[in-house]
PDB file of C-alpha atoms in Angstrom:
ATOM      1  CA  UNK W   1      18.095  17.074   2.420  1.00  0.00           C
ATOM      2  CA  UNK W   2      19.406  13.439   0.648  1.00  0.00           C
ATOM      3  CA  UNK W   3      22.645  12.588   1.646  1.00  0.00           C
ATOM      4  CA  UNK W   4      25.772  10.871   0.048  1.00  0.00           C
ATOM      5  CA  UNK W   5      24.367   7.667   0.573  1.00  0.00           C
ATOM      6  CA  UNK W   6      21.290   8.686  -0.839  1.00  0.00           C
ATOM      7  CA  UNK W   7      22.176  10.435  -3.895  1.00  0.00           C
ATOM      8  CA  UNK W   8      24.623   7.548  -4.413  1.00  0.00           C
ATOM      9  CA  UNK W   9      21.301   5.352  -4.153  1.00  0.00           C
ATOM     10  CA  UNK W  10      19.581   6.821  -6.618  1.00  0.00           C
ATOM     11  CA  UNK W  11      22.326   6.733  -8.459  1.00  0.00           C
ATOM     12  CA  UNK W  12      22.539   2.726  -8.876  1.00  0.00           C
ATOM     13  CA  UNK W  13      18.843   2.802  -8.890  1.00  0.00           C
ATOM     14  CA  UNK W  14      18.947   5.120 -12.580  1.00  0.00           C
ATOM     15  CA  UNK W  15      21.765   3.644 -14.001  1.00  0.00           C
ATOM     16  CA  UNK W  16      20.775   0.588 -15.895  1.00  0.00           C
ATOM     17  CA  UNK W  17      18.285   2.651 -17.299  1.00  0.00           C
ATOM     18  CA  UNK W  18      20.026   5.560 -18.152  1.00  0.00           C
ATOM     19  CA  UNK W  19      23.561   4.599 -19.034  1.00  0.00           C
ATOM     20  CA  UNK W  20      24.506   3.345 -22.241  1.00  0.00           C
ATOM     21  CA  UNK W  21      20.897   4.661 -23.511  1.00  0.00           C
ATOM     22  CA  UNK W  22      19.877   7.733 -25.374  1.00  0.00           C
ATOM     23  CA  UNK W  23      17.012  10.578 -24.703  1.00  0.00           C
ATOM     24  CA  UNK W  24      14.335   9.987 -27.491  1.00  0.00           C
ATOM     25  CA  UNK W  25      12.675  13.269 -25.798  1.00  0.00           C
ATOM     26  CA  UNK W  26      13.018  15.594 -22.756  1.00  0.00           C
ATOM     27  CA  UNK W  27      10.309  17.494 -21.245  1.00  0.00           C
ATOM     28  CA  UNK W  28      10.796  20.432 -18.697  1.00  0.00           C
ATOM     29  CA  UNK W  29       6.645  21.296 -17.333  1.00  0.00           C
ATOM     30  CA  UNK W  30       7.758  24.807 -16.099  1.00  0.00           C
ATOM     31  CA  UNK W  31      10.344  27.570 -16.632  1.00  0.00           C
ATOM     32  CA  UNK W  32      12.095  26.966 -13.292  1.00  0.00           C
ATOM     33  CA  UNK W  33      13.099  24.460 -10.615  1.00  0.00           C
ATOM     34  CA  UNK W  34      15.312  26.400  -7.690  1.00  0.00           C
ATOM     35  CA  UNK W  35      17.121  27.851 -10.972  1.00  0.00           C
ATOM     36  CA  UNK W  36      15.212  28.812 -14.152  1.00  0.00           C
ATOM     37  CA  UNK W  37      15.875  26.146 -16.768  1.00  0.00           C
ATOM     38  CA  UNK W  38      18.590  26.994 -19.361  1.00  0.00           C
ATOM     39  CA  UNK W  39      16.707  28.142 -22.836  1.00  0.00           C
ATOM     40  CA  UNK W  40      18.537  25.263 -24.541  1.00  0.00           C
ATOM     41  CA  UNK W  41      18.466  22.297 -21.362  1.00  0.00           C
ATOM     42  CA  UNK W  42      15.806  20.636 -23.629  1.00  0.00           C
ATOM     43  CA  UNK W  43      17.651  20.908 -26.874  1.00  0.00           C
ATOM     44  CA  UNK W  44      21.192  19.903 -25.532  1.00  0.00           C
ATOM     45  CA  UNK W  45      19.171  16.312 -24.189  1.00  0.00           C
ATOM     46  CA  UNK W  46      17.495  15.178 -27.008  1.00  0.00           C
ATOM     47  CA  UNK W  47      19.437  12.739 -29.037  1.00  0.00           C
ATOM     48  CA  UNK W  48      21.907  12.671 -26.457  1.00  0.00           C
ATOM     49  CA  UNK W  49      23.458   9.299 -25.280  1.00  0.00           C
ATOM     50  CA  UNK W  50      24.158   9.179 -21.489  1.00  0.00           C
ATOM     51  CA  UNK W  51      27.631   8.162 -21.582  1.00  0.00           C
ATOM     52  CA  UNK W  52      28.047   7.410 -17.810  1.00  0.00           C
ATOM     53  CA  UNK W  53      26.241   8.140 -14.648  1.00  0.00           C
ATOM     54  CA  UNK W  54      28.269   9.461 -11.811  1.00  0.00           C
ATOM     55  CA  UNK W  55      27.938  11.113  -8.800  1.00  0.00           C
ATOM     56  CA  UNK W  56      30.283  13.895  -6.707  1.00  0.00           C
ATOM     57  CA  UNK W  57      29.011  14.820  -3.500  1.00  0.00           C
ATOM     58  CA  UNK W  58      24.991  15.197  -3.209  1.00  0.00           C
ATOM     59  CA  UNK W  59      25.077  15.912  -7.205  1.00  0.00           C
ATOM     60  CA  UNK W  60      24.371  13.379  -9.639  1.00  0.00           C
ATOM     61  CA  UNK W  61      26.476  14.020 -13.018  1.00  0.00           C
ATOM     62  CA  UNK W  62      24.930  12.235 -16.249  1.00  0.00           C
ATOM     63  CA  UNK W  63      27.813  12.534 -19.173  1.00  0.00           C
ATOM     64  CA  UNK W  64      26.528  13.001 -22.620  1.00  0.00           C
ATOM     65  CA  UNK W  65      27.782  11.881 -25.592  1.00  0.00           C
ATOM     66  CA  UNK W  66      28.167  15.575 -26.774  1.00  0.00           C
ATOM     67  CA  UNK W  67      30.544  16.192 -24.317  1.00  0.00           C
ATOM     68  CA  UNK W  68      28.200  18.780 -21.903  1.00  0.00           C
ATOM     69  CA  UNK W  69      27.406  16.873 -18.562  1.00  0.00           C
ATOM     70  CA  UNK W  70      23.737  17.001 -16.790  1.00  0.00           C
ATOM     71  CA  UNK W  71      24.317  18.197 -13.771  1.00  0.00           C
ATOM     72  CA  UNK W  72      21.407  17.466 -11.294  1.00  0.00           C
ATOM     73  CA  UNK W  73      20.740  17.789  -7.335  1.00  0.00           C
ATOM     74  CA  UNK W  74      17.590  16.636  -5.774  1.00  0.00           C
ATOM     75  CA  UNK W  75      17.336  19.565  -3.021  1.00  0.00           C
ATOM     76  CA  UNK W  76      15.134  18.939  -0.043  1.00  0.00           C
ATOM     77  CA  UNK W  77      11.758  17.262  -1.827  1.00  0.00           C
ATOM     78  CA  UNK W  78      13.440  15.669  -5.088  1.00  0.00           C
ATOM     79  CA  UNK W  79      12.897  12.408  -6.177  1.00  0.00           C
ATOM     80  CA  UNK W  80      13.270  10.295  -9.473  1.00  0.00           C
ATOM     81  CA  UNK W  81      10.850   7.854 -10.171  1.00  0.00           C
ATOM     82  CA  UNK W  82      11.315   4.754 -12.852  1.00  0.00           C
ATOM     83  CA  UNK W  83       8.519   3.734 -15.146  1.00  0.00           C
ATOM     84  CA  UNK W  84       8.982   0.681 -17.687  1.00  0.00           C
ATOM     85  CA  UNK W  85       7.387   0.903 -21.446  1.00  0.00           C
ATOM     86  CA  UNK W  86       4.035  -0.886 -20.113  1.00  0.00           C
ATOM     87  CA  UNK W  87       3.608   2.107 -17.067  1.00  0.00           C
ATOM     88  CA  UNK W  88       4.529   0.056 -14.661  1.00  0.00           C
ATOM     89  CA  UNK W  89       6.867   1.155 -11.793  1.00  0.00           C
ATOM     90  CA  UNK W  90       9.997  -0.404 -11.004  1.00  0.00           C
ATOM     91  CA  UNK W  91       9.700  -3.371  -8.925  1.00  0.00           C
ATOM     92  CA  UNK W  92      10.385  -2.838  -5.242  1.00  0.00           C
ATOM     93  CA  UNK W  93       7.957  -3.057  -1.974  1.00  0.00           C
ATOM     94  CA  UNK W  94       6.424  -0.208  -0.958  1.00  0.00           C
ATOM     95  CA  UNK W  95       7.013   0.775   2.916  1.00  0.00           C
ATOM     96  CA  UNK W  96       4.588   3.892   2.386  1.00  0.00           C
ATOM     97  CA  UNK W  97       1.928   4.105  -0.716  1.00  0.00           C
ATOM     98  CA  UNK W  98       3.865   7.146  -3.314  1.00  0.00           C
ATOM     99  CA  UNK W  99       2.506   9.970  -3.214  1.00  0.00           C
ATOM    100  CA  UNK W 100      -0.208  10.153  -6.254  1.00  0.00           C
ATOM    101  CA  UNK W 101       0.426  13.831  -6.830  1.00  0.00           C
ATOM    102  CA  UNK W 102       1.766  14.167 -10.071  1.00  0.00           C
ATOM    103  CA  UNK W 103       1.227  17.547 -10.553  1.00  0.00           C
ATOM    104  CA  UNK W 104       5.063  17.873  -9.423  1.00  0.00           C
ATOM    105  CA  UNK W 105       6.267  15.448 -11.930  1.00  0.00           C
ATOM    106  CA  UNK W 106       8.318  18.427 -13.178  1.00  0.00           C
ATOM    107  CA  UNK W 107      10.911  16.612 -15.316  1.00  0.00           C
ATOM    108  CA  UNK W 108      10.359  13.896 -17.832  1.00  0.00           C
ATOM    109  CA  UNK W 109      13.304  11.970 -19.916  1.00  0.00           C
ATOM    110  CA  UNK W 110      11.908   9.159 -22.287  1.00  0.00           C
ATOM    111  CA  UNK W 111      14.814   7.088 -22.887  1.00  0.00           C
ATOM    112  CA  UNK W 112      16.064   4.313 -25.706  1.00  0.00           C
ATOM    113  CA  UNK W 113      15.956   2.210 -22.680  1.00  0.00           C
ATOM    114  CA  UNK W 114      12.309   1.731 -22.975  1.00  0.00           C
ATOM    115  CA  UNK W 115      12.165   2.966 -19.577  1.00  0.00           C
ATOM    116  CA  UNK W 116      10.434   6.648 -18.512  1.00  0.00           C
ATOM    117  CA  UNK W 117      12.457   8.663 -15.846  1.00  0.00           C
ATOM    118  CA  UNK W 118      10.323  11.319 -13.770  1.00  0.00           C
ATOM    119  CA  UNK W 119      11.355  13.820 -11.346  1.00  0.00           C
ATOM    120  CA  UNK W 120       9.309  14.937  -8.927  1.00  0.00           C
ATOM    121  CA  UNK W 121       9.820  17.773  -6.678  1.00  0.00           C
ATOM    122  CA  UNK W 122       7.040  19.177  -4.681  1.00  0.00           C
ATOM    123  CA  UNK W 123       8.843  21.748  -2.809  1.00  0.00           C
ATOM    124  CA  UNK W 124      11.164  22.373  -6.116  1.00  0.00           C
ATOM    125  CA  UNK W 125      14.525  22.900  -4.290  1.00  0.00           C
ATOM    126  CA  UNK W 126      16.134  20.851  -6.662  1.00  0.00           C
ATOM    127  CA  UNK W 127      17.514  21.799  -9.920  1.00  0.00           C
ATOM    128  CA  UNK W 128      19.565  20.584 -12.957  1.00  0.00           C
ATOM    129  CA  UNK W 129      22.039  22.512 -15.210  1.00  0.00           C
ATOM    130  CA  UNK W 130      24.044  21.496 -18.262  1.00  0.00           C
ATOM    131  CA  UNK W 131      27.992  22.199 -18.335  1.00  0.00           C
ATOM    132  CA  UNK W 132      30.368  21.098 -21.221  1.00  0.00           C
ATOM    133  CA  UNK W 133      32.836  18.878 -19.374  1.00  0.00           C
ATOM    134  CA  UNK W 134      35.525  21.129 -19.946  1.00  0.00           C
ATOM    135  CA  UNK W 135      34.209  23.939 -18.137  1.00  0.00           C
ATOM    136  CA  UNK W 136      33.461  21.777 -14.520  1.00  0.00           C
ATOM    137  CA  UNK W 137      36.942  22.688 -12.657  1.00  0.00           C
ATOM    138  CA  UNK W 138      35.296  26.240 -13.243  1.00  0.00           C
ATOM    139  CA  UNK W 139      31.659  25.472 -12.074  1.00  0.00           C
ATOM    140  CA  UNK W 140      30.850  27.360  -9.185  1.00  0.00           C
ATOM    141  CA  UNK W 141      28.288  24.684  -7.989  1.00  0.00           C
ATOM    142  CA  UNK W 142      31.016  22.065  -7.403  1.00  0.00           C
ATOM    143  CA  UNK W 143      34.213  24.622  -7.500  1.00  0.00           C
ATOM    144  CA  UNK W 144      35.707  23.851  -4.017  1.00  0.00           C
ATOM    145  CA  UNK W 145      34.075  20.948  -3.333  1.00  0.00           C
ATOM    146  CA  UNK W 146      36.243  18.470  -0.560  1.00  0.00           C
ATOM    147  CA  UNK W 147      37.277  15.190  -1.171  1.00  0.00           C
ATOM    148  CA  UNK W 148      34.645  12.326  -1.546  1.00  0.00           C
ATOM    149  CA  UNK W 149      34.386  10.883   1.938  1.00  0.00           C
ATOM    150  CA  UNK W 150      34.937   7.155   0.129  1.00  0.00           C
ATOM    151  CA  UNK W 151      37.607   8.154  -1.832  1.00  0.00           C
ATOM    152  CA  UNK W 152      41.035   6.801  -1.385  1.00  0.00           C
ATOM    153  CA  UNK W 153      42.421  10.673  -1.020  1.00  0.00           C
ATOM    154  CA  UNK W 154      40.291  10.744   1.531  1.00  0.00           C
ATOM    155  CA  UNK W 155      41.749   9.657   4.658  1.00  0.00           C
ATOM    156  CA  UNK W 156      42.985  10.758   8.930  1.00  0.00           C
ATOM    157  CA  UNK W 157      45.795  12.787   7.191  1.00  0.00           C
ATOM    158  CA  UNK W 158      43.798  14.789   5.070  1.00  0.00           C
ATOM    159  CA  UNK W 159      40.898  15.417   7.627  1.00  0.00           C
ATOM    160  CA  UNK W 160      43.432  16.472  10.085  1.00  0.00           C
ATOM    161  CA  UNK W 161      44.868  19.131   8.419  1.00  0.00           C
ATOM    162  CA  UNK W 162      41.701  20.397   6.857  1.00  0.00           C
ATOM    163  CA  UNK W 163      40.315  20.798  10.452  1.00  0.00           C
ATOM    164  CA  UNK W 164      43.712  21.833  11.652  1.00  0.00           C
ATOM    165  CA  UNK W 165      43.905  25.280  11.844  1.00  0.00           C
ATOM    166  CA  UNK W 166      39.681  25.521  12.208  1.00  0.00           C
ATOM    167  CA  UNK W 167      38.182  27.141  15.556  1.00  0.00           C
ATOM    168  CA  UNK W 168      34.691  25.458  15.097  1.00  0.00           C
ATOM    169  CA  UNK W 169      33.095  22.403  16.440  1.00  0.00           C
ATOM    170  CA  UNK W 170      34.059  19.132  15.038  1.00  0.00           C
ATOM    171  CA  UNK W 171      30.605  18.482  13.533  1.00  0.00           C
ATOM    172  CA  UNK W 172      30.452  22.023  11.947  1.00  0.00           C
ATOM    173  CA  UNK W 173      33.998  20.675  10.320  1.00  0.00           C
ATOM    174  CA  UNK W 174      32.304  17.989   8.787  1.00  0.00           C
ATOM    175  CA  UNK W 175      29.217  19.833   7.515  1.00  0.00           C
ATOM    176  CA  UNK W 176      31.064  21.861   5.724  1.00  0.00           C
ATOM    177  CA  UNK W 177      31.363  20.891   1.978  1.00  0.00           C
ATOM    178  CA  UNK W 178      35.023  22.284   1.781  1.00  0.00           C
ATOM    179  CA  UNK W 179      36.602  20.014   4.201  1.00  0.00           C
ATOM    180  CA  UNK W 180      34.638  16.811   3.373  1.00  0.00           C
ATOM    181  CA  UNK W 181      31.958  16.478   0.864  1.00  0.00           C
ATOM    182  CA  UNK W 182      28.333  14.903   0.657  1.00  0.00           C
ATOM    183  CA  UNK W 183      28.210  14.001   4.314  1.00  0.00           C
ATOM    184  CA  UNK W 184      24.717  15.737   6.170  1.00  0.00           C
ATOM    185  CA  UNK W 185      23.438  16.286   9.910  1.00  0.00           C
ATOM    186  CA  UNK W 186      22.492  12.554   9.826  1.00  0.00           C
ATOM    187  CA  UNK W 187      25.575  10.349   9.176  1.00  0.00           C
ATOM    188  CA  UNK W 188      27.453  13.202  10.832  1.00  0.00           C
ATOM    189  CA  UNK W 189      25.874  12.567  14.212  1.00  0.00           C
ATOM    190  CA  UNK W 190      26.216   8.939  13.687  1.00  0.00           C
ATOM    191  CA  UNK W 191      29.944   9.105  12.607  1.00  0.00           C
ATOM    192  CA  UNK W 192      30.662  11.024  15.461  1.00  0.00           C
ATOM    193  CA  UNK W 193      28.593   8.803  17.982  1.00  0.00           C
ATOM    194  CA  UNK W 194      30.597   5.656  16.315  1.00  0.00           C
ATOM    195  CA  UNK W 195      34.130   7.398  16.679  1.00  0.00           C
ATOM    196  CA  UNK W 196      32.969   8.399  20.375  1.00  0.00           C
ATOM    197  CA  UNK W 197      33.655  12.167  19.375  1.00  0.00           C
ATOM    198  CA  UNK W 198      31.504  15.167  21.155  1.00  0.00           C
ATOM    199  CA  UNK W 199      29.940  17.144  18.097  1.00  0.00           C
ATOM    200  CA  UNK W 200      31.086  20.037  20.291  1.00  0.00           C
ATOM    201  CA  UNK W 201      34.734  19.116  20.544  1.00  0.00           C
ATOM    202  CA  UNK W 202      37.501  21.653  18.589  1.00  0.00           C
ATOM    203  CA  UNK W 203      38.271  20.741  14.691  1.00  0.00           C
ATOM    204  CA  UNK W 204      41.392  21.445  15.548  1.00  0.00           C
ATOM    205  CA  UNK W 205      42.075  18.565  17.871  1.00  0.00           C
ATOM    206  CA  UNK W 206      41.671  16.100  15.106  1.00  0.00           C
ATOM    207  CA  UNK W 207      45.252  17.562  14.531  1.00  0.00           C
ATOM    208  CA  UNK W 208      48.367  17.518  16.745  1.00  0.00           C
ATOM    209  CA  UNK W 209      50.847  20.484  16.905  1.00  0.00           C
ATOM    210  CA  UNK W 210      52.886  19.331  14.481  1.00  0.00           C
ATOM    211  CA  UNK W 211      49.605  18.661  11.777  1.00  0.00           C
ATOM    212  CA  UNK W 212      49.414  14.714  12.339  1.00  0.00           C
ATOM    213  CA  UNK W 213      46.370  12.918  12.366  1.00  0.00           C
ATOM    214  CA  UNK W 214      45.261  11.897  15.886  1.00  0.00           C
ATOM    215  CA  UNK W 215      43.973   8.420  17.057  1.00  0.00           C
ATOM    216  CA  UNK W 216      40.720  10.707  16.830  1.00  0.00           C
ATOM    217  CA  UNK W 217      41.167  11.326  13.425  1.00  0.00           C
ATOM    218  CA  UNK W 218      41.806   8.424  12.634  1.00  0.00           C
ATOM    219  CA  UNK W 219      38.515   7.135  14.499  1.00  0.00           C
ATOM    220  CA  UNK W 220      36.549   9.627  12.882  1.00  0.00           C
ATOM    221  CA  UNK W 221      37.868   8.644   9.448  1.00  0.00           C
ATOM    222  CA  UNK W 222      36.971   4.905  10.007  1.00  0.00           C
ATOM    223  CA  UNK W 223      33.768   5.952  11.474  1.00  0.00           C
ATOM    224  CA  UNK W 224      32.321   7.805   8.343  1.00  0.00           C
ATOM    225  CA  UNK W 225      33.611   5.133   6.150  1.00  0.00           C
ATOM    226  CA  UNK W 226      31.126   2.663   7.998  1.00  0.00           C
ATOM    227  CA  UNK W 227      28.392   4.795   8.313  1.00  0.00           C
ATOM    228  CA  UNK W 228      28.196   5.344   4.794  1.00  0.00           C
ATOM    229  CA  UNK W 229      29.012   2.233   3.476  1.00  0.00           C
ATOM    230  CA  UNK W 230      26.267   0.686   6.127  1.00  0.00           C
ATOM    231  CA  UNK W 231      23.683   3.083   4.852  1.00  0.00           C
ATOM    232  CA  UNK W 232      24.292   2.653   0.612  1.00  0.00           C
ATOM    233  CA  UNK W 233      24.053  -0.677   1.374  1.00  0.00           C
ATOM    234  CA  UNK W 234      20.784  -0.375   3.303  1.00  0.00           C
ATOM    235  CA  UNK W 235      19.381   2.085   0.920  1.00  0.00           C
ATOM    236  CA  UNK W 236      19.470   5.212   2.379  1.00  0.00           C
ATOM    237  CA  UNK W 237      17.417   6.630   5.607  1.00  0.00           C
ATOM    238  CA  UNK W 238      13.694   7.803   4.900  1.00  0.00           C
ATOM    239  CA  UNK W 239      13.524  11.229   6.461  1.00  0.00           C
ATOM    240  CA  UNK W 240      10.301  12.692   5.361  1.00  0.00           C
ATOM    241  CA  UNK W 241      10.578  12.312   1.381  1.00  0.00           C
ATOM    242  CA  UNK W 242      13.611  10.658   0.180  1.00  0.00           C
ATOM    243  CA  UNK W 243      12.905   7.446  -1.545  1.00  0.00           C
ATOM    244  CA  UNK W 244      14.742   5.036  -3.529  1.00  0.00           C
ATOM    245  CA  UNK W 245      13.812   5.164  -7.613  1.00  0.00           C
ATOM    246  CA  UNK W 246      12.255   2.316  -6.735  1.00  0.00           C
ATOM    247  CA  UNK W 247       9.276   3.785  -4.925  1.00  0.00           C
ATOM    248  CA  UNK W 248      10.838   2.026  -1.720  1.00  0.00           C
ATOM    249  CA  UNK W 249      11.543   3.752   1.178  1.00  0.00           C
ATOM    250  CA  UNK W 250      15.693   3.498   2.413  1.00  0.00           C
ATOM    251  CA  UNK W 251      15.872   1.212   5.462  1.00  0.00           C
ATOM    252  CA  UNK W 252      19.118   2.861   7.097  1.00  0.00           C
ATOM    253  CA  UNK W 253      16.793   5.120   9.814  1.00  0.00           C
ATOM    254  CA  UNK W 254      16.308   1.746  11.538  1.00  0.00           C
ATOM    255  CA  UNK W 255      20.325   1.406  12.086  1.00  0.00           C
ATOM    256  CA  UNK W 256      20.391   4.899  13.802  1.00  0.00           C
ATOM    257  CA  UNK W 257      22.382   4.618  16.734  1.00  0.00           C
ATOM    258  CA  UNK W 258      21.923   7.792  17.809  1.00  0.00           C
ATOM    259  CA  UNK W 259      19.893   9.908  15.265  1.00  0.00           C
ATOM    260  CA  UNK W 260      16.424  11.122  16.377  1.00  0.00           C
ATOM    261  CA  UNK W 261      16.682   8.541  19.499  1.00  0.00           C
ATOM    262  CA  UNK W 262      16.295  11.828  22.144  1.00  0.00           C
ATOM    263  CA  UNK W 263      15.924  10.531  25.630  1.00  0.00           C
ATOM    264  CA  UNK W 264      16.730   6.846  24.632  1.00  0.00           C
ATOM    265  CA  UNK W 265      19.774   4.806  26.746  1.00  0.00           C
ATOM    266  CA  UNK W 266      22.693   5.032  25.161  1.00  0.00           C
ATOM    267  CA  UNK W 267      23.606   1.699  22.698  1.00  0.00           C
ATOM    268  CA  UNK W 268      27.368   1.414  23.783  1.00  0.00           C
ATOM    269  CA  UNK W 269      28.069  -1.453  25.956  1.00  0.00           C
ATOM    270  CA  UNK W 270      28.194  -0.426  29.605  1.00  0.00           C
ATOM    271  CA  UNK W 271      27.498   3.236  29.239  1.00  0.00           C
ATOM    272  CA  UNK W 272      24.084   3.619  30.636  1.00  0.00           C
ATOM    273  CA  UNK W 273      24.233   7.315  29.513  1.00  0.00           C
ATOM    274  CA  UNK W 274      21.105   8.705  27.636  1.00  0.00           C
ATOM    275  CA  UNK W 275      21.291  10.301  23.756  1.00  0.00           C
ATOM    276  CA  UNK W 276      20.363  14.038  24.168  1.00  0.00           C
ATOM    277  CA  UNK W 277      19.342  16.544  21.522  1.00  0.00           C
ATOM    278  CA  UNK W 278      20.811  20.215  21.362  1.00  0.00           C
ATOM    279  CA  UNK W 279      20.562  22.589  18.743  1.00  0.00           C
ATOM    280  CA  UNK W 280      24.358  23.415  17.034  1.00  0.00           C
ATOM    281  CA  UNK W 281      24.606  25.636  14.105  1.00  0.00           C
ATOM    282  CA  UNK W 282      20.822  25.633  13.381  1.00  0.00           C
ATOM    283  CA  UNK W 283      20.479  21.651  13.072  1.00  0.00           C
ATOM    284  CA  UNK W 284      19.157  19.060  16.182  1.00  0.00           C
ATOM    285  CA  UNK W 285      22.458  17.457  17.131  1.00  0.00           C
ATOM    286  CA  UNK W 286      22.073  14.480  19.049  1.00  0.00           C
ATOM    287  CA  UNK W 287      24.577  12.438  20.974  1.00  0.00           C
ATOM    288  CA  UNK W 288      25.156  10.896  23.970  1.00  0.00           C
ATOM    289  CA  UNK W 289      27.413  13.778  27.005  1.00  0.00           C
ATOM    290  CA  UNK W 290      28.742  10.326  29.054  1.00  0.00           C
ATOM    291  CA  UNK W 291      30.878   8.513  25.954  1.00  0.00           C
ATOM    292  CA  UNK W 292      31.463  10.979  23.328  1.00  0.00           C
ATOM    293  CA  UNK W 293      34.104  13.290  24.534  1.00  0.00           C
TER     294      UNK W 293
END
């Protein structure tokens, strides 16, 4: 599934088109994505201007000038794709030829712009719901929600007493959307393999007895922060389908440190362990036993 960095991708990648412009015309092909469509999604669009195009989490949040927000997540197959008045795509250079399936073009919004934006979801895990503004503090999609891991709330203070009082593994801390949100299995392994952490190592240690933030927490917490900042920056990683609206594939999987590198020597100077793979809550976990402790 996209990421932070990928969702916040995408996000750059739709918003000259899409902020400041207005849906001429919104189509919906079928009933349903991973949620049936609301009876009125189409009619709240149309004639809507897109205010502002933000992002919280792995959720992309378009505000409308009626004052209801699009609320949109790109689930495991989701992708948006940019088309200009004339049909052509967005510029960009194409690692891997798109996909010329359109029969999972399942979302079309024809804006003011000029510009055509298309998602596409093969394996339809993605799905988009209007809220009025005022009712998001009550949306149960985003209700409990942690802090943005690039927020300025969002620091080794906060982490450790989220993950103070927790008996599970560091990186199942992490993963979950309560204590921190947006981050995945990917950046988490990296983060982890950057702060020299063991995925397996106690939440709780992040803390000491007296709720403080550890030098590990405060490792950790640097760690993410240049993960994620490496990989916007970069475009993402390409795992399977993600791609940029662009059509171009992100370029962060070739800055994985440890990620998907099973059996490979270890990149930290003068540890000459090897990155091993495990299994940990369902997800491959890799990381390296000799320098993450």
């Amino acid at each position: 599934m996209p990421e932070l960095p990928e969702v916040e991708t995408v996000r750059r990648g739709l918003q000259p088109v899409m902020e400041g412009s207005k849906i001429l015309k919104a189509e919906a092909r079928r009933k349903d994505l991973r949620f049936p469509f609301q009876k009125d999604f189409v009619a709240r669009l149309e004639g809507q201007t897109v205010t502002g195009l933000g992002r919280r989490a792995k959720y992309l949040m378009a505000d409308l000038g009626s004052g209801d927000v699009l609320l949109m997540h790109l689930g495991m197959s989701g992708s948006f794709r940019v088309l200009k008045d004339d049909g052509d795509a967005a510029p960009g250079q194409f690692h891997h030829p798109r996909s010329e399936n359109r029969t999972h073009d399942h979302v079309v919004f024809q804006m003011s712009s000029g510009a055509s934006i298309i998602f596409n979801d093969p394996r339809r895990f993605g799905y988009m719901k209007i809220i009025a503004r005022r009712a998001l503090d009550d949306e149960p999609l985003l209700k409990g929600l942690g802090p943005e891991p690039l927020g300025n709330e969002f620091d080794a203070k906060m982490l450790a007493q989220s993950c103070a009082s927790k008996k599970t593994s560091l990186k199942a801390a992490l993963l979950d959307q309560r204590v921190v949100a947006g981050l995945g299995n990917i950046y988490v392994c990296e983060a982890l393999y950057r702060s020299q952490l063991s995925p397996r190592r106690l939440a709780a240690t992040l803390a000491t007895k007296k709720g403080e933030p550890t030098d590990h927490a405060r490792r950790l917490v640097s760690a993410i922060h240049g993960v994620l900042n490496q990989a916007i920056k970069a475009g993402g990683s390409s795992l399977r389908d993600h791609r940029q609206t662009s059509g171009e594939l992100g370029y962060f999987q070739h800055s994985f440190q440890v990620y998907d590198r099973e059996g490979e020597k270890c990149q930290t100077a003068k540890c000459g362990g090897v990155v091993r793979r495990f299994t940990q809550n369902g997800r491959s976990t890799f990381w390296c036993p000799k320098c993450q402790k």
